[in-house]
């Protein structure tokens, strides 16, 4: 690894170069419910887990557009691998919001260290001398099989100032319960992290809401001036759009070789009905990509100006990204129907992509109804925070 910071184009090319390996390992990732060691190592060694690590610790502090393009490229090979890359980079983005002492603990000895994060406040803490004593269980911890640190949420035990807090803890100090048994995105390792009477020093404790309010606008690297509500959906969106694009390529490749049963068409490619489905799916997926790119660009533009977008823009971005993931899923669904029943054979990558996008589009970050309510309230001059803190 040289000391020259790679360009966005180079990073996307590195992700594209891993596609065939990720695609080859994807069935095993799905079957074993975890990334293969070689997939994770390949992404790490290509610096694709350092996208949001601060430059002063040897990271890349890349922009949001690069982040989106890299995860989309990885998603064309394996959506679970891309999801984990997105989540762990987002975790590192959050670590960069902690005090300098905490950042040095994470990256001082290991610039390649990664972090997962869980914002559901299912833990509890007791204030003790020099920090807190933490107990709790945090489910859906994507990337827990491969990360070095975890950021977990808990309600502040300070009754005078109630707020949601975050604790940064080494994975060596917690347990991971194998609880992620689902039909899609099986390889993300979204298991349950358990802490029992764990001491967390004050410098590894942080309130959550300042990350949404723009309190980070003086961060040294531009990308760390983005609001967390923008980072979170981008972290997951690229993997799904990339997966949909992979499904499209697969169906196009097979169309000149597959016949349509009980019809006079010797191959699918001759059928006007198939052509219409293909064109509709391709356009839907392309629209999802364009919306995703635009959302990332808007976040970069404001971060570069050290400016927090207003509530209407932020609410619109959440809506846009939920819409993009929903459209990617719809595109996959149309492709599976056009391809035919064999798409659901266990030998077919389409059934895996169909399951993956079906699960991902139902993630809380992409709840389309909640996103619509938030955006509509902002457009009407009402309070979107009545619906969710993810604005």
Coordinates of N, CA, C and O in Angstrom, one line a residue, residues 11-107:
X11 N -10.7 4.3 -6.5 CA -11.4 3.5 -5.5 C -12.6 2.7 -6.1 O -12.8 1.5 -5.7
X12 N -13.3 3.3 -7.0 CA -14.4 2.6 -7.6 C -13.9 1.5 -8.5 O -14.4 0.4 -8.5
X13 N -12.7 1.7 -9.1 CA -12.1 0.7 -10.0 C -11.7 -0.5 -9.1 O -11.8 -1.7 -9.5
X14 N -11.2 -0.2 -7.9 CA -10.8 -1.3 -7.0 C -12.0 -2.1 -6.6 O -12.0 -3.4 -6.5
X15 N -13.1 -1.5 -6.4 CA -14.4 -2.2 -6.0 C -14.8 -3.0 -7.2 O -15.2 -4.2 -7.0
X16 N -14.8 -2.5 -8.4 CA -15.2 -3.2 -9.6 C -14.3 -4.4 -9.8 O -14.7 -5.5 -10.2
X17 N -13.0 -4.3 -9.5 CA -12.1 -5.4 -9.7 C -12.4 -6.6 -8.8 O -12.0 -7.7 -9.0
X18 N -13.1 -6.3 -7.7 CA -13.4 -7.4 -6.7 C -14.7 -8.1 -7.1 O -15.1 -9.1 -6.5
X19 N -15.4 -7.5 -8.1 CA -16.8 -8.0 -8.4 C -16.8 -9.5 -8.7 O -17.7 -10.2 -8.1
X20 N -15.9 -10.0 -9.5 CA -16.0 -11.5 -9.9 C -15.8 -12.3 -8.6 O -16.4 -13.4 -8.5
X21 N -14.9 -11.9 -7.8 CA -14.6 -12.7 -6.5 C -15.9 -12.7 -5.6 O -16.3 -13.7 -5.1
X22 N -16.4 -11.5 -5.5 CA -17.6 -11.4 -4.6 C -18.8 -12.2 -5.2 O -19.5 -12.8 -4.4
X23 N -18.9 -12.1 -6.5 CA -20.0 -12.9 -7.1 C -19.8 -14.4 -6.9 O -20.7 -15.1 -6.7
X24 N -18.6 -14.8 -7.1 CA -18.2 -16.2 -6.9 C -18.5 -16.7 -5.5 O -19.0 -17.8 -5.3
X25 N -18.2 -15.9 -4.5 CA -18.4 -16.2 -3.1 C -19.8 -16.0 -2.6 O -20.1 -16.4 -1.4
X26 N -20.6 -15.3 -3.3 CA -21.9 -14.9 -2.8 C -22.8 -16.0 -2.3 O -23.5 -16.0 -1.3
X27 N -22.9 -17.2 -3.1 CA -23.6 -18.3 -2.6 C -23.2 -18.8 -1.2 O -24.0 -19.2 -0.4
X28 N -21.8 -18.9 -1.0 CA -21.3 -19.3 0.3 C -21.6 -18.3 1.3 O -22.0 -18.7 2.5
X29 N -21.5 -17.0 1.0 CA -21.9 -16.0 2.0 C -23.4 -16.1 2.4 O -23.7 -16.1 3.6
X30 N -24.2 -16.4 1.5 CA -25.6 -16.6 1.8 C -25.8 -17.9 2.6 O -26.6 -17.9 3.6
X31 N -25.1 -18.9 2.3 CA -25.3 -20.2 2.9 C -24.8 -20.2 4.3 O -25.4 -20.7 5.3
X32 N -23.6 -19.6 4.6 CA -23.0 -19.7 5.9 C -23.3 -18.5 6.8 O -22.9 -18.4 7.9
X33 N -24.1 -17.5 6.2 CA -24.5 -16.3 6.9 C -23.4 -15.5 7.4 O -23.5 -14.8 8.5
X34 N -22.4 -15.4 6.7 CA -21.3 -14.5 7.0 C -20.4 -14.3 5.7 O -20.4 -15.1 4.9
X35 N -19.7 -13.1 5.7 CA -18.8 -12.9 4.6 C -17.7 -13.9 4.6 O -17.2 -14.3 5.7
X36 N -17.2 -14.3 3.5 CA -16.0 -15.2 3.5 C -14.8 -14.3 3.9 O -14.8 -13.1 3.7
X37 N -13.9 -14.9 4.6 CA -12.7 -14.2 5.1 C -12.0 -13.5 3.9 O -11.5 -12.4 4.1
X38 N -11.9 -14.2 2.8 CA -11.2 -13.6 1.7 C -11.9 -12.3 1.1 O -11.3 -11.4 0.6
X39 N -13.2 -12.4 1.1 CA -14.0 -11.2 0.7 C -13.7 -10.0 1.6 O -13.5 -8.9 1.1
X40 N -13.8 -10.2 2.9 CA -13.6 -9.1 3.8 C -12.1 -8.6 3.7 O -11.9 -7.4 3.6
X41 N -11.2 -9.5 3.6 CA -9.8 -9.1 3.5 C -9.5 -8.4 2.2 O -8.8 -7.4 2.2
X42 N -10.2 -8.8 1.1 CA -9.9 -8.1 -0.2 C -10.5 -6.7 -0.1 O -9.8 -5.7 -0.6
X43 N -11.6 -6.4 0.5 CA -12.2 -5.1 0.6 C -11.3 -4.2 1.5 O -11.0 -3.1 1.2
X44 N -10.9 -4.8 2.6 CA -10.0 -4.1 3.6 C -8.7 -3.7 3.0 O -8.2 -2.6 3.1
X45 N -8.1 -4.7 2.3 CA -6.8 -4.5 1.7 C -6.8 -3.4 0.6 O -5.8 -2.8 0.3
X46 N -8.0 -3.3 -0.1 CA -8.1 -2.3 -1.1 C -8.5 -0.9 -0.6 O -8.8 0.0 -1.3
X47 N -8.4 -0.8 0.8 CA -8.7 0.4 1.5 C -10.2 0.8 1.4 O -10.6 2.0 1.7
X48 N -11.1 -0.1 1.0 CA -12.5 0.2 0.9 C -13.2 0.2 2.2 O -14.4 0.6 2.3
X49 N -12.5 -0.1 3.3 CA -13.1 0.0 4.7 C -12.5 1.3 5.3 O -12.8 1.6 6.5
X50 N -11.7 2.1 4.6 CA -11.1 3.3 5.2 C -11.7 4.5 4.6 O -11.1 5.6 4.7
X51 N -12.8 4.4 3.9 CA -13.4 5.6 3.2 C -13.6 6.8 4.1 O -13.5 7.9 3.7
X52 N -14.1 6.5 5.3 CA -14.4 7.6 6.3 C -13.4 7.7 7.4 O -13.7 8.5 8.3
X53 N -12.4 6.9 7.4 CA -11.3 7.1 8.4 C -10.6 8.4 8.2 O -10.3 8.7 7.0
X54 N -10.4 9.2 9.2 CA -9.8 10.5 9.0 C -8.4 10.4 8.4 O -7.7 9.4 8.6
X55 N -8.0 11.4 7.6 CA -6.7 11.4 6.9 C -5.6 11.4 7.9 O -4.5 10.7 7.6
X56 N -5.7 12.0 9.0 CA -4.6 12.1 9.9 C -4.3 10.7 10.6 O -3.2 10.6 11.2
X57 N -5.2 9.8 10.4 CA -4.9 8.4 10.9 C -4.7 7.4 9.7 O -4.8 6.2 9.9
X58 N -4.4 8.0 8.6 CA -4.1 7.1 7.4 C -5.3 6.8 6.6 O -5.1 5.9 5.7
X59 N -6.4 7.3 6.9 CA -7.6 7.0 6.1 C -7.8 7.9 4.9 O -6.9 8.7 4.6
X60 N -8.9 7.8 4.2 CA -9.1 8.4 3.0 C -10.1 9.6 3.1 O -10.0 10.5 2.2
X61 N -10.9 9.7 4.1 CA -11.9 10.7 4.2 C -12.5 11.1 2.9 O -12.6 12.2 2.4
X62 N -13.0 10.0 2.2 CA -13.6 10.2 0.8 C -14.9 10.9 0.9 O -15.5 11.0 2.0
X63 N -15.5 11.3 -0.2 CA -16.8 12.0 -0.2 C -17.9 11.0 -0.3 O -17.7 9.8 -0.5
X64 N -19.1 11.5 -0.2 CA -20.3 10.6 -0.2 C -20.5 10.0 -1.5 O -21.0 8.9 -1.6
X65 N -20.2 10.7 -2.6 CA -20.4 10.2 -3.9 C -19.5 9.0 -4.1 O -19.9 7.9 -4.7
X66 N -18.3 9.1 -3.7 CA -17.4 7.9 -3.8 C -17.9 6.8 -3.0 O -17.9 5.6 -3.5
X67 N -18.4 7.0 -1.8 CA -19.0 6.0 -0.9 C -20.1 5.3 -1.6 O -20.2 4.1 -1.6
X68 N -21.0 6.1 -2.2 CA -22.1 5.5 -2.9 C -21.6 4.6 -4.1 O -22.1 3.5 -4.3
X69 N -20.7 5.1 -4.9 CA -20.3 4.4 -6.1 C -19.5 3.1 -5.7 O -19.6 2.1 -6.4
X70 N -18.7 3.2 -4.7 CA -17.9 2.0 -4.2 C -18.9 0.9 -3.7 O -18.8 -0.2 -4.1
X71 N -19.9 1.3 -2.9 CA -20.8 0.3 -2.4 C -21.7 -0.3 -3.5 O -22.0 -1.5 -3.4
X72 N -22.0 0.5 -4.4 CA -22.8 0.0 -5.6 C -22.0 -0.9 -6.4 O -22.5 -2.0 -6.8
X73 N -20.7 -0.6 -6.6 CA -19.9 -1.5 -7.4 C -19.7 -2.9 -6.6 O -19.8 -3.9 -7.2
X74 N -19.5 -2.8 -5.3 CA -19.4 -4.0 -4.5 C -20.7 -4.8 -4.6 O -20.8 -6.0 -4.6
X75 N -21.9 -4.1 -4.6 CA -23.2 -4.7 -4.6 C -23.4 -5.5 -5.8 O -24.3 -6.4 -5.8
X76 N -22.8 -5.1 -6.9 CA -23.0 -5.9 -8.2 C -22.3 -7.2 -8.1 O -22.6 -8.1 -8.9
X77 N -21.5 -7.4 -7.1 CA -20.9 -8.7 -6.8 C -21.6 -9.5 -5.7 O -22.0 -10.7 -5.8
X78 N -21.8 -8.8 -4.6 CA -22.4 -9.5 -3.4 C -23.1 -8.4 -2.5 O -22.3 -7.5 -2.0
X79 N -24.4 -8.4 -2.4 CA -25.0 -7.3 -1.7 C -24.7 -7.3 -0.2 O -24.6 -6.3 0.5
X80 N -24.5 -8.5 0.4 CA -24.2 -8.6 1.8 C -22.8 -8.0 2.1 O -22.6 -7.3 3.0
X81 N -21.9 -8.3 1.2 CA -20.5 -7.8 1.3 C -20.5 -6.3 1.2 O -19.9 -5.5 2.0
X82 N -21.3 -5.8 0.2 CA -21.4 -4.3 0.0 C -22.1 -3.7 1.2 O -21.7 -2.6 1.7
X83 N -23.1 -4.3 1.8 CA -23.8 -3.8 3.0 C -22.9 -3.6 4.1 O -22.8 -2.6 4.8
X84 N -22.1 -4.7 4.4 CA -21.1 -4.6 5.5 C -20.1 -3.5 5.3 O -19.8 -2.8 6.2
X85 N -19.6 -3.4 4.0 CA -18.7 -2.3 3.8 C -19.3 -0.9 4.0 O -18.7 -0.1 4.6
X86 N -20.6 -0.8 3.6 CA -21.3 0.5 3.9 C -21.4 0.7 5.4 O -21.2 1.9 5.9
X87 N -21.8 -0.3 6.1 CA -22.1 -0.1 7.5 C -20.8 0.2 8.3 O -20.8 1.0 9.2
X88 N -19.8 -0.5 8.0 CA -18.5 -0.3 8.8 C -17.9 1.0 8.5 O -17.3 1.6 9.3
X89 N -18.0 1.4 7.2 CA -17.5 2.8 6.9 C -18.4 3.8 7.7 O -17.8 4.8 8.2
X90 N -19.7 3.6 7.8 CA -20.5 4.5 8.5 C -20.2 4.5 10.0 O -20.1 5.6 10.7
X91 N -19.8 3.3 10.5 CA -19.4 3.3 11.9 C -18.1 4.1 12.1 O -17.9 4.8 13.1
X92 N -17.2 4.0 11.1 CA -15.9 4.8 11.3 C -16.2 6.3 11.2 O -15.6 7.1 11.8
X93 N -17.2 6.6 10.4 CA -17.7 8.1 10.3 C -18.1 8.5 11.7 O -17.7 9.6 12.1
X94 N -18.8 7.7 12.4 CA -19.3 8.0 13.8 C -18.1 8.1 14.7 O -18.1 9.0 15.6
X95 N -17.2 7.2 14.6 CA -16.0 7.2 15.5 C -15.3 8.6 15.4 O -14.8 9.1 16.3
X96 N -15.2 9.1 14.1 CA -14.6 10.4 13.9 C -15.3 11.5 14.6 O -14.7 12.6 14.6
X97 N -16.4 11.3 15.1 CA -17.2 12.4 15.9 C -16.8 12.3 17.4 O -17.1 13.3 18.1
X98 N -16.1 11.2 17.8 CA -15.8 11.1 19.2 C -14.5 11.9 19.5 O -13.8 12.4 18.6
X99 N -14.2 12.2 20.8 CA -13.0 12.9 21.2 C -11.8 12.3 20.6 O -11.7 11.1 20.3
X100 N -10.7 13.1 20.4 CA -9.5 12.7 19.8 C -8.9 11.5 20.5 O -8.3 10.6 19.9
X101 N -9.0 11.4 21.9 CA -8.5 10.3 22.6 C -9.1 9.0 22.2 O -8.4 8.0 22.0
X102 N -10.4 9.0 22.0 CA -11.1 7.8 21.5 C -10.6 7.4 20.1 O -10.4 6.2 19.8
X103 N -10.5 8.4 19.2 CA -10.1 8.1 17.9 C -8.7 7.5 17.9 O -8.4 6.6 17.1
X104 N -7.8 8.0 18.7 CA -6.4 7.4 18.8 C -6.5 6.0 19.3 O -5.7 5.1 18.8
X105 N -7.4 5.7 20.2 CA -7.5 4.3 20.6 C -7.9 3.4 19.5 O -7.5 2.2 19.4
X106 N -8.8 3.8 18.6 CA -9.3 3.0 17.5 C -8.3 2.9 16.4 O -8.0 1.8 16.0
X107 N -7.7 4.0 16.0 CA -6.9 4.0 14.8 C -5.4 4.2 15.0 O -4.6 4.0 14.1

